[in-house]
Coordinates of C-alpha atoms in Angstrom, one line a residue:
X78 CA 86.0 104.5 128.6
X79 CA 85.0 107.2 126.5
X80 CA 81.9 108.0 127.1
X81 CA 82.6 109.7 130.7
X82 CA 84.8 112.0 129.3
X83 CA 84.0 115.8 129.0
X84 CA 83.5 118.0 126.1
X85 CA 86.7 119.8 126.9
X86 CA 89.1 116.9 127.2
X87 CA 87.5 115.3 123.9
X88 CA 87.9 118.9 121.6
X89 CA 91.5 118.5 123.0
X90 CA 92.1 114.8 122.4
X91 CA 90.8 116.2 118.7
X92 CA 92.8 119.3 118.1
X93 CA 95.8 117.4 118.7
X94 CA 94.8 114.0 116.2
X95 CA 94.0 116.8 113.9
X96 CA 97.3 118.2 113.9
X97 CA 99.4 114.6 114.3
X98 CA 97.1 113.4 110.9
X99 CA 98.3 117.0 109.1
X100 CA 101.5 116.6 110.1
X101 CA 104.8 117.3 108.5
X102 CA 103.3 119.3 105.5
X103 CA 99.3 119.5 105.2
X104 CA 98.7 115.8 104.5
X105 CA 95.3 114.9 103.5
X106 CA 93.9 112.3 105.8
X107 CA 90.6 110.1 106.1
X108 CA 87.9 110.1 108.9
X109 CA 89.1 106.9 109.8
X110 CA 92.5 108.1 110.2
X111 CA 91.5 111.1 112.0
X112 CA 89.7 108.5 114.5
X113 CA 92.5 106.6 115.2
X114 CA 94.9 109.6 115.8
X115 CA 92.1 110.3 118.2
X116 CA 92.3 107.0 119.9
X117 CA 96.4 107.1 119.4
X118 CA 96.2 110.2 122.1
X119 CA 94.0 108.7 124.4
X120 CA 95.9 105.6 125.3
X121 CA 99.2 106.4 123.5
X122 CA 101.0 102.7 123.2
X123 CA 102.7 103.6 119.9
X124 CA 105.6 104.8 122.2
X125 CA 105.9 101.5 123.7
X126 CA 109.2 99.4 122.7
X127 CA 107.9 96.8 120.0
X128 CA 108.4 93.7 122.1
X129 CA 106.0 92.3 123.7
X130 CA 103.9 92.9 120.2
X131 CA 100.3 93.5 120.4
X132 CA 97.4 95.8 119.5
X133 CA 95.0 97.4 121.0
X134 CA 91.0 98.0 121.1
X135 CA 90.3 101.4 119.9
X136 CA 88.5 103.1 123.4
X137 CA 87.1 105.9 122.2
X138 CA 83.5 104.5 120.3
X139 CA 82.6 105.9 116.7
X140 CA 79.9 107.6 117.8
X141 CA 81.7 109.6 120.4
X142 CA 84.4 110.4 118.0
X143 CA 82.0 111.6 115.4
X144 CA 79.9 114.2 117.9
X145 CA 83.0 115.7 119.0
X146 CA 84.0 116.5 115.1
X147 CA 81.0 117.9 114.6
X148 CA 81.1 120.4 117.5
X149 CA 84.2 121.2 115.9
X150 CA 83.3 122.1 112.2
X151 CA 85.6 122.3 109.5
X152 CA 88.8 119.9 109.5
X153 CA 91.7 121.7 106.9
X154 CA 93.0 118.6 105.2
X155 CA 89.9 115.8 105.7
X156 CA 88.6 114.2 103.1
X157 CA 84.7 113.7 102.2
X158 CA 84.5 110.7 104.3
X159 CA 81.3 109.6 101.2
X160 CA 83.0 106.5 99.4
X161 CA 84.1 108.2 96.0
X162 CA 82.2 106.0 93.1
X163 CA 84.4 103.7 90.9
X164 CA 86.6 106.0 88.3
X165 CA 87.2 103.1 85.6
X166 CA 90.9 104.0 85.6
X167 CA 91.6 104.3 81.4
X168 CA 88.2 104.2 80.3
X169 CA 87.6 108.0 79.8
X170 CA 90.7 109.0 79.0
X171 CA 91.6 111.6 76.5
X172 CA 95.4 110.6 75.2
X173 CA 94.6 108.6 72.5
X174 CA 98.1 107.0 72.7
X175 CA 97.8 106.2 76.3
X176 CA 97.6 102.4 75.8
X177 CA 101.1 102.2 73.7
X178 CA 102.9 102.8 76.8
X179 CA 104.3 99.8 79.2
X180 CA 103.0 100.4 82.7
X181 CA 105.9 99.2 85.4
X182 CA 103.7 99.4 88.4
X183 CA 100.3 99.8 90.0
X184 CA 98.9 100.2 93.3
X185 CA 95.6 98.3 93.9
X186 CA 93.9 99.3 97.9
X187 CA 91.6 96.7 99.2
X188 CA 89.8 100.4 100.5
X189 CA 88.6 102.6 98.4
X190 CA 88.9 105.8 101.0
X191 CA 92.7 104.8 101.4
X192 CA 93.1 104.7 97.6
X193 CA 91.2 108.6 97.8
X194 CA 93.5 109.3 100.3
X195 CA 97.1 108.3 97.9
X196 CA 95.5 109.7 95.0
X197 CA 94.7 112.9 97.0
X198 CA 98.4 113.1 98.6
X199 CA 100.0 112.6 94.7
X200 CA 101.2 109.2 95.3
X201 CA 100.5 108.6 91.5
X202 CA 103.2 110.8 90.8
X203 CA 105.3 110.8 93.4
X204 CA 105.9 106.7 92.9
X205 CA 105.1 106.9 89.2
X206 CA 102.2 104.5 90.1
X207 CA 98.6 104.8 89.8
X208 CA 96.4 103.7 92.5
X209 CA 93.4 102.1 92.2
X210 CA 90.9 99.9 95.0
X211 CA 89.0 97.6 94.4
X212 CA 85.8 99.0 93.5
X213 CA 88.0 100.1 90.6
X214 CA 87.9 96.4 89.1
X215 CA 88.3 94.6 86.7
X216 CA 90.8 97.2 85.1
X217 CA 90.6 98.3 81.7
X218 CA 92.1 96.0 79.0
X219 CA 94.1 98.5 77.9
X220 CA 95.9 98.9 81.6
X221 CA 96.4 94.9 81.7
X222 CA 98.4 95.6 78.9
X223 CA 100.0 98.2 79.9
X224 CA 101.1 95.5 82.9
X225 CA 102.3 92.9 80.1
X226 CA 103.8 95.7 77.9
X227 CA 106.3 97.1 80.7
X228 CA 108.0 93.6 81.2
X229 CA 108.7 93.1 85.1
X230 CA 105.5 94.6 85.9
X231 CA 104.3 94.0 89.3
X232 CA 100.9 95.2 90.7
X233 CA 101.6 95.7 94.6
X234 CA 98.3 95.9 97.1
X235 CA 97.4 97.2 100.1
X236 CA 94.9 95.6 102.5
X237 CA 93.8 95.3 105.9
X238 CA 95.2 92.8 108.6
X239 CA 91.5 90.7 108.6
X240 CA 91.0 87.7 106.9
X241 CA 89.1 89.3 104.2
X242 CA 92.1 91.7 103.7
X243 CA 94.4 89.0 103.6
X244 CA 92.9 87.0 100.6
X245 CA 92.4 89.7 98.9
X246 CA 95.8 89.4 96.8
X247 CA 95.7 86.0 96.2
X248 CA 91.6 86.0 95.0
X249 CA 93.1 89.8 92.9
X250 CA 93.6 87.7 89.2
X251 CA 90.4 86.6 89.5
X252 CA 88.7 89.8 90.2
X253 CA 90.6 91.2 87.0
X254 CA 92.8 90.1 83.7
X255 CA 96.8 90.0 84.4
X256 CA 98.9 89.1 82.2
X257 CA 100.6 85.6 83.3
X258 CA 104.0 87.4 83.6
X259 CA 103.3 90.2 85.6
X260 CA 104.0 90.2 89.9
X261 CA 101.0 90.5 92.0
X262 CA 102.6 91.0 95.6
X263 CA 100.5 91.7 98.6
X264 CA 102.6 94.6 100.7
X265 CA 100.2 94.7 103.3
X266 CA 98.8 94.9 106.2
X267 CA 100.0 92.1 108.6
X268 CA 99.3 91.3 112.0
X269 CA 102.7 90.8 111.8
X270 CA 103.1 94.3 111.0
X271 CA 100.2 95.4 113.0
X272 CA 101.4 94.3 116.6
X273 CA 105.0 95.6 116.9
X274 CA 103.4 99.2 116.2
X275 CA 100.6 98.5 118.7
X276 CA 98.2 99.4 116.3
X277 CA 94.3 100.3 117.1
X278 CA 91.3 98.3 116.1
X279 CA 88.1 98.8 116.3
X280 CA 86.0 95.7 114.4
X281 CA 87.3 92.3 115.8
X282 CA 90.2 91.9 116.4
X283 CA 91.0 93.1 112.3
X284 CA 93.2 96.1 111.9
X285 CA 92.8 98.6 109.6
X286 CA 95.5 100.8 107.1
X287 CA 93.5 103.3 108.1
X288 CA 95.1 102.6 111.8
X289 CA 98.5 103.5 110.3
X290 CA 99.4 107.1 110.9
X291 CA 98.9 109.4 107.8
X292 CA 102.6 110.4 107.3
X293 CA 103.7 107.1 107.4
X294 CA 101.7 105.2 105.3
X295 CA 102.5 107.7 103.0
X296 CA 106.4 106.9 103.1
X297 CA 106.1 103.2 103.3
X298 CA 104.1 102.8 100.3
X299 CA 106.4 105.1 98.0
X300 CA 109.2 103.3 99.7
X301 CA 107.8 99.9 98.8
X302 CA 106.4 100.5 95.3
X303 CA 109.6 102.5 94.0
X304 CA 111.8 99.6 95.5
X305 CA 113.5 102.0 97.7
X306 CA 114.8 100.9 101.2
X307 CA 114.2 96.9 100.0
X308 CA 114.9 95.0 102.7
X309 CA 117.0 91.2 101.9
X310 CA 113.4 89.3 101.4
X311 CA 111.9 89.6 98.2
X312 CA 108.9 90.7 97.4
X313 CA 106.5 87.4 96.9
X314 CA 104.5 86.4 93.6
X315 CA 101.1 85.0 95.2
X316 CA 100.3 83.0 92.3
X317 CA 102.9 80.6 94.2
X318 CA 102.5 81.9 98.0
X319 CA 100.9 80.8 100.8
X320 CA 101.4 84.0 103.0
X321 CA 101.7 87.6 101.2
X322 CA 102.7 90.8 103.4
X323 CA 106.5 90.8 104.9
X324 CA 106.2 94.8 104.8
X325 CA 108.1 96.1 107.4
X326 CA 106.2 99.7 108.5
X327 CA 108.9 102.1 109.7
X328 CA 108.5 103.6 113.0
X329 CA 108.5 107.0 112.2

């Protein structure tokens, strides 16, 4: 569909993802999200009631998207789309007491650009939670136990509606050490979640977190990791679950 568009209407659809991904305050966004702001505008089915629940292909192709961001230079607020490398979160750490601490929470993103993008937007210390992805593990010993230290620990992650993404708590105390007691609890993404939004996609019919707008991915994960807002089900240890991910995104 896109690719018989002009210029013009493309720089447009652009400036105006630009400023939707920004938006309220100078959020910093990904090139992913950028894209699917971009996509958002074209066919704009977020504004559609929730019922009847679906997604939708993402029309504008990558390629197209990406020409038109070069024409336009300089985006304030996007990150270097190059993956950041692995940081080995508490391994070159300068606070020699840093490990005597309990550690009531941690963020682990299946995506390593979405974990850039928390860390970029101070997540850490808005939620009192370090993030982390996956190419961050196995964690330090010293941060699994931090986990066991803090007593009620839970480590909540983020991941893509795919199958791949949905596994990925449940296969998580394999890929690392947690301590028996402590929560893992799989937050999302759903297709559950993904449909009643009307979410983009644009590999398969998988959906991404990038998909989510900026801004509110940005509230629902503070909401969800600082227990704030809790709606009546609780959160779900996937040592013992066979489904993980009854987030409920807000519509804002």
């Amino acid at each position: 569909m896109a690719d018989g568009m002009t210029d013009k209407v493309l720089d447009r659809l652009l400036r105006g993802a630009i400023e939707r991904a920004a938006a309220p305050n100078g959020v910093r966004f990904t090139e992913r999200q950028l894209y699917f702001e971009l996509c958002r505008g074209l066919v704009p089915v977020h504004r559609l009631p929730r019922r009847p629940a679906f997604t939708v292909s993402a029309l504008v192709p990558y390629r197209v998207f990406r020409t038109a961001l070069d024409r336009h230079g300089d985006v304030p607020g996007l990150l270097d789309p190059a993956l950041p490398l692995p940081r080995g979160v508490g391994r070159y750490t300068r606070e020699p007491d840093l490990f005597d601490y309990g550690l009531p929470r941690l963020l682990v993103c299946e995506s390593t650009q979405v974990a850039a993008m928390l860390r970029a937007n101070g997540v850490p210390m808005e939620s009192a939670c370090p993030v982390v992805s996956a190419a961050d593990l196995p964690l330090d010993p010293g941060i699994a136990a931090m986990l066991g230290r803090a007593g009620g620990a839970t480590v909540y992650v983020l991941h893509d509606a795919s199958d791949e993404g949905l596994a990925f708590p449940a296969r998580l105390p394999s890929l690392t050490d947690i301590p028996d007691e402590v929560r893992v609890a799989g937050i999302g993404l759903s297709p559950s979640q993904a449909a009643p939004l009307h979410l983009p996609h644009a590999r398969g019919r998988a959906v991404e977190v990038e998909s989510v707008n900026p801004a509110v991915l940005l509230r629902t994960v503070h909401r969800l990791v600082r227990g704030i807002h809790r709606t009546t089900t609780p959160l779900v240890d996937v040592r013992s679950a066979r489904r993980t991910g009854f987030l409920t995104w807000p519509t804002a």
